[in-house]
Coordinates of C-alpha atoms in Angstrom, one line a residue:
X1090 CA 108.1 120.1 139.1
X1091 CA 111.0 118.5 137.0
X1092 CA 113.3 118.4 140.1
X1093 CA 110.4 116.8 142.2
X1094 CA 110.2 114.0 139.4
X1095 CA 114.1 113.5 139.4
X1096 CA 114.1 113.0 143.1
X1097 CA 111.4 110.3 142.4
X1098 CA 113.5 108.9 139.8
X1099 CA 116.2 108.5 142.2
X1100 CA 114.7 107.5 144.8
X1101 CA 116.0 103.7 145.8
X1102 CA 113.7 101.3 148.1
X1103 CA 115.3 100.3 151.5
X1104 CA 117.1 96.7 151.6
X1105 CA 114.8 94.8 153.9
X1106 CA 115.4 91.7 156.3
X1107 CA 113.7 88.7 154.4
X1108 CA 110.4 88.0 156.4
X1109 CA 109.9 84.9 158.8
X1110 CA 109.0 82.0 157.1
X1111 CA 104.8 81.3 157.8
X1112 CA 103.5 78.1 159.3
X1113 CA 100.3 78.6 159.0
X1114 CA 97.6 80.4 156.5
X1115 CA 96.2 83.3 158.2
X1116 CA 92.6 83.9 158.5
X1117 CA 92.3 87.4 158.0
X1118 CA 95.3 89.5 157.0
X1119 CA 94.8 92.6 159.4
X1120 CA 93.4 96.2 159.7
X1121 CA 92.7 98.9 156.5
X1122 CA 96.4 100.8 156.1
X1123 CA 96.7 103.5 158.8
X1124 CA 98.6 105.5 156.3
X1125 CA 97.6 109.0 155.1
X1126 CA 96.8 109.4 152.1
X1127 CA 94.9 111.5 149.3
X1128 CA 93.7 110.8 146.0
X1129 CA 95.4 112.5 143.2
X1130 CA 93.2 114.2 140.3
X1131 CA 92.8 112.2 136.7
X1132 CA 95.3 113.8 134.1
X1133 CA 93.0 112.6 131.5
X1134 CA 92.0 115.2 128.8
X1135 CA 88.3 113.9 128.8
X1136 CA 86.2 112.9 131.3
X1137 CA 85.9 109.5 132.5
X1138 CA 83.0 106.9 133.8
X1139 CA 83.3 104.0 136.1
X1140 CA 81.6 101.1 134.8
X1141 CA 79.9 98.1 136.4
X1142 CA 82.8 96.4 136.8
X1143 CA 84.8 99.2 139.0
X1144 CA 86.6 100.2 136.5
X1145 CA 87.1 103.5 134.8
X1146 CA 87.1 104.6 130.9
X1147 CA 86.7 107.4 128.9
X1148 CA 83.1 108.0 127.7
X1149 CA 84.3 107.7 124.6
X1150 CA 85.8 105.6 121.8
X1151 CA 85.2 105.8 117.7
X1152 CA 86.1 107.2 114.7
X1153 CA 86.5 111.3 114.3
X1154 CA 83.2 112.7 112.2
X1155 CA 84.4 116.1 112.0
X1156 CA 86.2 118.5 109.7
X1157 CA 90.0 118.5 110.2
X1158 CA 91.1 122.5 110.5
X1159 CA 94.5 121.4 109.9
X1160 CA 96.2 119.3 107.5
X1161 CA 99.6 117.7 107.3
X1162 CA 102.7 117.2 109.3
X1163 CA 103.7 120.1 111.2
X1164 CA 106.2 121.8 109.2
X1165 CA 109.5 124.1 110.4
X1166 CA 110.2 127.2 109.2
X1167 CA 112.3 125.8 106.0
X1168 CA 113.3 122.5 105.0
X1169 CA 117.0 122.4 103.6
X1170 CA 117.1 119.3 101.4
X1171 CA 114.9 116.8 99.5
X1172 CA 116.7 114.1 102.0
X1173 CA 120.1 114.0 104.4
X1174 CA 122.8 112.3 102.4
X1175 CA 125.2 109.7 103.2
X1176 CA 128.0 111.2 105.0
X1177 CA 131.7 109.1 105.4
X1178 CA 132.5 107.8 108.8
X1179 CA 133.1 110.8 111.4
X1180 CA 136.2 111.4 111.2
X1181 CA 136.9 111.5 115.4
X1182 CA 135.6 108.1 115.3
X1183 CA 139.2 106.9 115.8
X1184 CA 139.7 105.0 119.1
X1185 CA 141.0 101.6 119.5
X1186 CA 142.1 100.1 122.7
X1187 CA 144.5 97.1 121.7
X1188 CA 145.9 97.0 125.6
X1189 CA 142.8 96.5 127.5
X1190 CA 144.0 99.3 129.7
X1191 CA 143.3 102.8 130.1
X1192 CA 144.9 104.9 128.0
X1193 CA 144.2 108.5 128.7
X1194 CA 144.4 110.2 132.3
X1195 CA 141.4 109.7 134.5
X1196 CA 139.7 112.9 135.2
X1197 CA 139.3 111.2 138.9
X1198 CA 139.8 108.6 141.0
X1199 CA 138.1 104.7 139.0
X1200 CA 137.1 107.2 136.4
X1201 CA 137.7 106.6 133.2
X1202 CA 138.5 109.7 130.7
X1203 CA 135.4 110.0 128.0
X1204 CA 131.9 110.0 128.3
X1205 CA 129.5 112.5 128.2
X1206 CA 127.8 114.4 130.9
X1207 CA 130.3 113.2 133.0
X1208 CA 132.1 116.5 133.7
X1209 CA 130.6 117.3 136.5
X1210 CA 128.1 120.3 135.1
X1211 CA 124.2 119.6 136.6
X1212 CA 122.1 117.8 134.5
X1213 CA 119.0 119.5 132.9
X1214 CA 116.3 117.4 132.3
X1215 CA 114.7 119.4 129.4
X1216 CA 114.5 118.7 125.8
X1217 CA 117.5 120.4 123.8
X1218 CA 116.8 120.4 120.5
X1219 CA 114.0 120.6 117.5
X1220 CA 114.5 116.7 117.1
X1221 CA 114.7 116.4 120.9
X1222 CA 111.4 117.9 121.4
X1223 CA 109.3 116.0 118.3
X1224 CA 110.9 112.9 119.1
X1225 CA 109.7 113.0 123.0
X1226 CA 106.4 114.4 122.2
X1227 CA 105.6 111.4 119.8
X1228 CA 106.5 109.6 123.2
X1229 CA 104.3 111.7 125.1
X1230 CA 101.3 110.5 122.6
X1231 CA 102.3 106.8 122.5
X1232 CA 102.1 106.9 126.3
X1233 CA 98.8 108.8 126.6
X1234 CA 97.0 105.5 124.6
X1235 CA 98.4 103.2 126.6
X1236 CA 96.9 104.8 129.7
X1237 CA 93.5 104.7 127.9
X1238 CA 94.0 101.5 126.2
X1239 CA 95.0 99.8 129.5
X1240 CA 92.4 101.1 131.3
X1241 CA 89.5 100.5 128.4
X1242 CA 89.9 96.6 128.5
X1243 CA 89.2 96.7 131.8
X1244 CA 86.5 98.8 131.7
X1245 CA 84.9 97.6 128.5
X1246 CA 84.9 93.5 129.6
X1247 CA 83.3 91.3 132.3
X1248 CA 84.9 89.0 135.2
X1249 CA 83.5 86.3 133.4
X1250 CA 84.8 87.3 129.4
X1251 CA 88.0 87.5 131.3
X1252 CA 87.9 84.4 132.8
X1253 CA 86.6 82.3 129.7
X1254 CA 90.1 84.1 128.0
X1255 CA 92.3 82.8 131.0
X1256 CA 93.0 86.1 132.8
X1257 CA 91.5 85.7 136.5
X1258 CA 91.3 88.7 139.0
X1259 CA 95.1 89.0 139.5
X1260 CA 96.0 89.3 135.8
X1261 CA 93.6 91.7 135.8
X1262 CA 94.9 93.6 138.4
X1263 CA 98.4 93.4 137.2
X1264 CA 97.3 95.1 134.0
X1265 CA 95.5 97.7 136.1
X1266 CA 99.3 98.7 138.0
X1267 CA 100.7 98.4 134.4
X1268 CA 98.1 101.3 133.2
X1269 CA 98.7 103.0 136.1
X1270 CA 102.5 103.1 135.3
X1271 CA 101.9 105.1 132.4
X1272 CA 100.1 108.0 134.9
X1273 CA 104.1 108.1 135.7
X1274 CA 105.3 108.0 132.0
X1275 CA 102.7 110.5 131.0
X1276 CA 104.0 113.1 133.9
X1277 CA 106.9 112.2 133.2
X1278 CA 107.5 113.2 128.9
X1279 CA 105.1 116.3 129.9
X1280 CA 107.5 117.6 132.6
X1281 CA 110.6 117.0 129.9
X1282 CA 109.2 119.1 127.6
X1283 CA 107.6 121.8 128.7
X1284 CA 103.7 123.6 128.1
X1285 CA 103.7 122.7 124.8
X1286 CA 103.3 119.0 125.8
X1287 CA 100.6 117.4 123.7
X1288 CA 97.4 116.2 125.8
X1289 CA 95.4 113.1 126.1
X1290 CA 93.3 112.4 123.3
X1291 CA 90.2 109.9 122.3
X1292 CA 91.3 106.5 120.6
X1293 CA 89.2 104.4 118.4
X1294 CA 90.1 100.6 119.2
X1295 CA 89.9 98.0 116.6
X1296 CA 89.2 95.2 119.5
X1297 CA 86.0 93.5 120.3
X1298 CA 87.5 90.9 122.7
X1299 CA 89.4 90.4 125.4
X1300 CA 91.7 88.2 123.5
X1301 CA 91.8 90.7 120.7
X1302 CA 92.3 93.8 123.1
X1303 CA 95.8 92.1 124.5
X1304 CA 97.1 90.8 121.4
X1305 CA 96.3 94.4 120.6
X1306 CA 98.4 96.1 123.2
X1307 CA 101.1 93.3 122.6
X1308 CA 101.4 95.3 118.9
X1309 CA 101.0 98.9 120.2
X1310 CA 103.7 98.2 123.1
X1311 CA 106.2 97.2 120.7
X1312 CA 106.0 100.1 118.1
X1313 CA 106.2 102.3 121.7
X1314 CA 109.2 100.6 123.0
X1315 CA 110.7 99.9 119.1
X1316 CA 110.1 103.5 118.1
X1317 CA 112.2 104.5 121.2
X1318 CA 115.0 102.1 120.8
X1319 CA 115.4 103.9 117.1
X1320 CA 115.7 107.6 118.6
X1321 CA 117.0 107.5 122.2
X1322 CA 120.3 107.5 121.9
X1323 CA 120.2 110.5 118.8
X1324 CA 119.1 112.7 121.7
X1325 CA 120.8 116.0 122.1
X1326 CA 119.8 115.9 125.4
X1327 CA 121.3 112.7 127.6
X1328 CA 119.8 114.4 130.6
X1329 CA 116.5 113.7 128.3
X1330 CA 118.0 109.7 127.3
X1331 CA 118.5 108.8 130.8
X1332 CA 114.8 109.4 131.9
X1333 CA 113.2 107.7 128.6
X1334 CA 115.7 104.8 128.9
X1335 CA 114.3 104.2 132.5
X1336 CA 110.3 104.6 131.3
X1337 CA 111.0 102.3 128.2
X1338 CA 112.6 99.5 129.8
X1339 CA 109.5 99.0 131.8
X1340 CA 107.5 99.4 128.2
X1341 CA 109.7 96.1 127.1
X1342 CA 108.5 94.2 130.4
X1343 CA 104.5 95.2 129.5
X1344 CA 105.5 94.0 125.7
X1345 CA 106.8 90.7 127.2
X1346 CA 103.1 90.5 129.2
X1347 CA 101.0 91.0 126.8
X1348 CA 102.7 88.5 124.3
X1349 CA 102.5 85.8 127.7
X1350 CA 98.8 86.9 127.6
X1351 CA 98.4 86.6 124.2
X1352 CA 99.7 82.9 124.2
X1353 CA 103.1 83.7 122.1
X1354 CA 106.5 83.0 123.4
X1355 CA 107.8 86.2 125.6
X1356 CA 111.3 86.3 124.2
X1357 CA 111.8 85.1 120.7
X1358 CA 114.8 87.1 119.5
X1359 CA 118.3 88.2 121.2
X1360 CA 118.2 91.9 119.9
X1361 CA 115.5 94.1 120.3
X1362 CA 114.9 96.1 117.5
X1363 CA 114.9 100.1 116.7
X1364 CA 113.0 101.9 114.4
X1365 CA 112.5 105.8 113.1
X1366 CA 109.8 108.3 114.8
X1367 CA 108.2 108.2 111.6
X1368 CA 107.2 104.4 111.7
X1369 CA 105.8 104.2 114.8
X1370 CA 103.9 107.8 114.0
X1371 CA 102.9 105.7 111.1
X1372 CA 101.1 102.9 112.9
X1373 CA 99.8 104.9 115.9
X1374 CA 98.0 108.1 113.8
X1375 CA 95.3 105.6 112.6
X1376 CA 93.9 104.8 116.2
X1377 CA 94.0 108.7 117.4
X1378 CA 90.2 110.0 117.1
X1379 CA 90.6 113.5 117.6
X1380 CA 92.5 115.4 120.4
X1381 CA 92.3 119.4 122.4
X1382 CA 92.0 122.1 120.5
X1383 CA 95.3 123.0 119.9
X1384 CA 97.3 120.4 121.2
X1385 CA 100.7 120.2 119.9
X1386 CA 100.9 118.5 115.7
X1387 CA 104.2 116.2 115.3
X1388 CA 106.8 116.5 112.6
X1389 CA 107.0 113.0 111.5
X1390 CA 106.0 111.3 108.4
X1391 CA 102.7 109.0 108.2
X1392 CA 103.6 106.4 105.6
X1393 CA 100.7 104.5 103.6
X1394 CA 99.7 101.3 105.0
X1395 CA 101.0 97.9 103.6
X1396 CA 98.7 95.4 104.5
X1397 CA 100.0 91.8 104.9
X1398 CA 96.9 89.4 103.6
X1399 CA 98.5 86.2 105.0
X1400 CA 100.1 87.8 108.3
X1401 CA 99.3 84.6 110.7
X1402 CA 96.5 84.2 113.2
X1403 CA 97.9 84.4 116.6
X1404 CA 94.3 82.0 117.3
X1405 CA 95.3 79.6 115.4
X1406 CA 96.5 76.1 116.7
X1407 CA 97.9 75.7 113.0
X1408 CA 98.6 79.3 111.7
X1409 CA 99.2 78.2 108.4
X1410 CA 95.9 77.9 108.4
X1411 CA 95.1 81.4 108.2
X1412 CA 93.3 82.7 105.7
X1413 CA 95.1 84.6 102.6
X1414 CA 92.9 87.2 102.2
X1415 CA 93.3 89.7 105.2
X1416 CA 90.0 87.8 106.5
X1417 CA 91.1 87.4 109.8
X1418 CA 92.8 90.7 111.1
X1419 CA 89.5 92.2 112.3
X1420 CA 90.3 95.4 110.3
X1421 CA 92.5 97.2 108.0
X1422 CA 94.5 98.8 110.1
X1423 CA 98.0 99.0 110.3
X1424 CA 98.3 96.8 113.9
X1425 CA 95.2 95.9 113.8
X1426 CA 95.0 92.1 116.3
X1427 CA 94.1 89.1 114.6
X1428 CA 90.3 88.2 114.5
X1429 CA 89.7 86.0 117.8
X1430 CA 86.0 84.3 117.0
X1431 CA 87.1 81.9 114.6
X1432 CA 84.7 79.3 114.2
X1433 CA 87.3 76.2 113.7
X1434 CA 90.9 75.6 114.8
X1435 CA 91.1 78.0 117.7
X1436 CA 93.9 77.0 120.1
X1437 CA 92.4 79.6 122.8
X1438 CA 91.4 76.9 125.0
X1439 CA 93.5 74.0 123.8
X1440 CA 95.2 72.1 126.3
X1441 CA 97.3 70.3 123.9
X1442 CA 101.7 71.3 124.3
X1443 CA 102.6 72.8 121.4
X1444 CA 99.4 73.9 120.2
X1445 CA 97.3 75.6 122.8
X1446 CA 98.0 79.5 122.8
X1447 CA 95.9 80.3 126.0
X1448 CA 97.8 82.5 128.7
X1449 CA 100.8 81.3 129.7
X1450 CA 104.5 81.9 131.0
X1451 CA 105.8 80.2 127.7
X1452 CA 104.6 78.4 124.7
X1453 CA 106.7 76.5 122.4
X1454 CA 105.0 76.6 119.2
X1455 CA 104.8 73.3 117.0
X1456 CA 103.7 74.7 113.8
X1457 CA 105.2 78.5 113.8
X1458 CA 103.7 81.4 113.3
X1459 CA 106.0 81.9 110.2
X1460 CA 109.5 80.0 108.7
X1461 CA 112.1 81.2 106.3
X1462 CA 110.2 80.6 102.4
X1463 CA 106.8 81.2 103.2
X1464 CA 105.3 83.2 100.8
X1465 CA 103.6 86.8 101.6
X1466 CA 100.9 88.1 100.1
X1467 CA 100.7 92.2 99.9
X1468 CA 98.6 94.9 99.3
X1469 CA 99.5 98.2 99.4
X1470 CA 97.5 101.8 99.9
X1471 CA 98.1 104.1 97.9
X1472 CA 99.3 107.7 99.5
X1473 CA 97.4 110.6 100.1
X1474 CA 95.0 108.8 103.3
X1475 CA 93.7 110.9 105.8
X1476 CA 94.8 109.8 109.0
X1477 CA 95.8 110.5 113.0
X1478 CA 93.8 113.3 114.8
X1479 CA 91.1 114.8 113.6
X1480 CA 91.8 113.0 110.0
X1481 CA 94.1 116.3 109.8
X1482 CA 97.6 114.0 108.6
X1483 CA 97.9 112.8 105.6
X1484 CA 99.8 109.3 104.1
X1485 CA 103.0 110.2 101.9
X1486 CA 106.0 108.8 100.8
X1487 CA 108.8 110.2 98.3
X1488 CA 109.8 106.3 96.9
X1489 CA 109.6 105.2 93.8
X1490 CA 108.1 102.2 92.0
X1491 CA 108.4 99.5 95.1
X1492 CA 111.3 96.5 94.0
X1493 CA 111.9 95.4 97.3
X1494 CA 110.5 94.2 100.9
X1495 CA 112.4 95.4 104.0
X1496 CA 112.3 93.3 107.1
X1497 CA 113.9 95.6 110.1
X1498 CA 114.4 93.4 113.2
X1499 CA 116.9 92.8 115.7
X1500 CA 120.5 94.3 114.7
X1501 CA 119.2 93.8 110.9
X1502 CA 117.5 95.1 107.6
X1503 CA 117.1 92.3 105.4
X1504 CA 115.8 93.0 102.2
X1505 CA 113.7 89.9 99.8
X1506 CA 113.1 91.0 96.1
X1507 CA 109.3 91.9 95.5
X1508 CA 107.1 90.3 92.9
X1509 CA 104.2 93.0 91.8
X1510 CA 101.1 90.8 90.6
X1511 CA 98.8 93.6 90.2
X1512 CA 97.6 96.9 91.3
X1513 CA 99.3 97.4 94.5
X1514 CA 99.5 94.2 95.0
X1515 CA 102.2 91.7 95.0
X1516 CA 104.3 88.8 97.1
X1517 CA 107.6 87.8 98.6
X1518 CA 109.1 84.8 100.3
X1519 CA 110.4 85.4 104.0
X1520 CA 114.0 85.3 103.4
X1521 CA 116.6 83.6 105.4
X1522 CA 119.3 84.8 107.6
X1523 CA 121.0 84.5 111.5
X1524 CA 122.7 87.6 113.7
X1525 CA 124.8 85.5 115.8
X1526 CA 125.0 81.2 115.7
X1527 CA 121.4 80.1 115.7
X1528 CA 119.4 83.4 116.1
X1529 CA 117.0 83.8 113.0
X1530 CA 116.7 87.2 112.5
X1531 CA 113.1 87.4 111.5
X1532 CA 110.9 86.7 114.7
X1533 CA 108.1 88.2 117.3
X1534 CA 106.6 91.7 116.1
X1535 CA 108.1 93.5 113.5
X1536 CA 108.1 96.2 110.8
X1537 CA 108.3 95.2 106.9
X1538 CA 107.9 97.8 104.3
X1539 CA 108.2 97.9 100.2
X1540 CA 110.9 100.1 99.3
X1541 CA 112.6 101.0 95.8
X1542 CA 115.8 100.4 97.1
X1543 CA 118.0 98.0 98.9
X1544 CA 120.0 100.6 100.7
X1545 CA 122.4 99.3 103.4
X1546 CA 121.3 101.0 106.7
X1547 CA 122.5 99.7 110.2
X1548 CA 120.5 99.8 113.9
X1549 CA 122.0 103.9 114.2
X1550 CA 121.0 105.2 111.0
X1551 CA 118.0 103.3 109.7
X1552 CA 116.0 106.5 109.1
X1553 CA 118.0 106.6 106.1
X1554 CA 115.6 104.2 104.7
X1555 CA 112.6 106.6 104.9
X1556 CA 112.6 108.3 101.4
X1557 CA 112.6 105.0 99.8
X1558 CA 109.4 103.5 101.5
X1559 CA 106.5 103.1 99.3
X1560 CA 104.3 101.5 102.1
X1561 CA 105.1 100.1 106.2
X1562 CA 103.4 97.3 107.6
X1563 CA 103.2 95.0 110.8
X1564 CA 104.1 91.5 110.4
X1565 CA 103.4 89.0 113.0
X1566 CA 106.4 86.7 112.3
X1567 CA 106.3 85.0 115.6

């Protein structure tokens, strides 16, 4: 099966002649395809319905009412250390070209010497590792929501809902091929790693619009593609890195949709950001209902939930607007979307430049969604939440008191002190800062978190950070 998905993987599309140009609109547009063809079984878990609409869902979405069996991250058979410390600069990390030439023999003809997997051995594309295996099988679970979620909206909406939120019969459709691409991912991840691939589950959505359902899957997409960014290139496996690379680049295109869809600017930083397994684990777990009996439990940390009272109001024609007491997220969830049926100020169906925030291929925004000073009011969960599948994980972090806010985004962790007013509760004011020229670091979707340290981390090792989290949150900065 894994060398039948390669070949697919490989396989390029002929170059073809660029069509005649058309005179006239045809009336009809020929016969039914005389193509064989045959129609492939679901790989869903669960069983689906079709709806009214034509569209198919599971027959299921809510919260899990059960008794976990289970409890806690799945552990290995020891664990060595409290936490990995800081090591110096590996010492083979030595080369320097000041020449701009090579400087080594070529191993072949226009081949540079270096690389890896580049001596010729065949690749195998299997996971290599513990952290190989956990890291794609956190994959594996982030693409079998998205092939739910996808589908769900569809399902779960009428023609006209979708057309009073601006998305006609071919936006539609193009979120149908996008939920079908995950089919592909799904099959994909499963064939990398093996029987023990974790199955589709049952979700429990936080949406009750259609607006709210695709500024939902604007969040979940980037904590998919994010939480990737952060591990893909730790892989033992490259054979493994190539594959994932090539799934999560198409994840960054449905990211860039869904924020069109969702009225926000498509691309509002230079640098896409990575983060640990363990954050995007952290904000995924709390939409998971319950899964198989016995599918495969994940390694990673679920950190408690830092809820950001003020986070703006994608709805809003002026965002600062938005209320300050968590009042219009429509629940306390991690990436839960901002409340859509908001009585005044809505810019859904504002014609105005600058102001409307219907679907669109660009907005420019003239009040922002956030600006360097604002201040940011926090609460914080305590740990010890039951969470993910089956309520059988539980929120935990190893931090002390919380001093500081992170802000990870771009190439960039940019810490702001932390004022505590209260019982887990407390502010900050969005802090300042550029990566290159005019590029403001803090932008579009991205992960904050109270920490008890302001330890230097870079884009390669920011799971360094993880002991020091007190609480992660989802901040809607633009």
């Amino acid at each position: 099966m894994v060398s039948s998905i390669l070949a697919a993987a490989l396989l390029l599309a002929p170059v073809l002649g660029a069509p005649a140009p058309q005179v006239t609109i045809p009336a009809s547009f020929g016969p039914d395809s005389q193509v064989s063809a045959s129609v492939q079984p679901s790989t869903s878990g669960y069983r689906v319905e079709v709806l009214v609409n034509g569209y198919t869902s599971a027959t299921y979405h809510g919260p899990y009412t059960g008794t976990p069996t289970t409890i806690g991250a799945v552990p290995g058979p020891t664990t060595l250390a409290a936490s990995i410390p800081p090591q110096p600069l590996n010492p083979t990390a030595t080369y320097y070209n000041t020449e701009g030439v090579p400087l080594n023999p070529m191993p072949a003809p226009f081949t540079p010497a270096g690389g890896l997997g580049t001596n010729g051995s065949l690749p195998r594309y299997m996971v290599n590792s513990d952290f190989d295996f956990e890291s794609i099988a956190l994959g594996l679970y982030q693409e079998w929501i998205e092939l739910d979620l996808f589908h769900d909206g569809l399902a779960r909406f009428t023609d006209e809902q979708f057309t009073a939120a601006g998305l006609g019969p071919e936006a539609r459709s193009l979120i149908e091929f996008m939920a079908n691409q995950e089919t592909g991912h799904a099959t994909l991840l499963t064939n990398m790693l093996g029987e023990s691939a974790p199955k589709q589950c049952v979700y429990n959505y936080p949406y009750t619009t259609v607006r709210e359902w695709v500024d939902f899957m604007q969040r979940l997409t980037r904590f998919g593609e994010s939480g990737v960014w952060g591990f893909i290139n730790h892989l033992d496996s490259r054979e493994v890195g190539q594959l994932l690379a090539q799934s999560i680049a198409t994840e960054a295109r449905q990211q860039q949709i869904f924020r069109q869809m969702s009225g926000l600017t498509p691309m509002d930083v230079w640098f896409e950001n990575g983060w640990p397994q363990s954050w995007s684990w952290t904000m995924l777990a709390p939409y998971i209902s319950y899964c198989p009996e016995n599918t495969t439990r994940l390694a990673w940390q679920n950190f408690p939930t830092l809820h950001i009272l003020n986070n703006a109001n994608i709805n809003r024609y002026s965002p600062n607007d938005t209320a300050q007491d968590g009042s219009e997220t429509v629940g306390p969830r991690i990436a839960d979307p901002s409340r859509s049926n908001i009585t005044t100020g809505s810019c859904e169906n504002l014609n105005v430049t600058g102001y409307g925030c219907g679907p669109a291929i660009a907005h420019n925004k003239s009040e922002p969604l956030s600006f360097p000073g604002k201040k940011i009011l926090f609460q914080w969960e305590a740990p010890g939440s039951a969470v993910g599948p089956n309520n059988s994980y539980v929120t935990s972090t190893s931090a002390g008191a919380p001093k500081f806010v992170g802000w990870s985004q771009q190439l960039n962790l940019t810490y702001s002190p932390l004022t505590v007013t209260g019982n887990n509760s407390g502010y900050t004011y969005q802090p300042e800062g550029y990566v290159y020229d005019n590029d403001g670091i803090i932008n579009g979707t991205m992960a904050v978190m109270l920490t008890d340290l302001d330890l230097y981390v870079t884009p390669f090792n920011t799971s360094m950070l993880n002991p020091h989290i007190v609480a992660l949150g989802l901040y809607q900065a633009g």
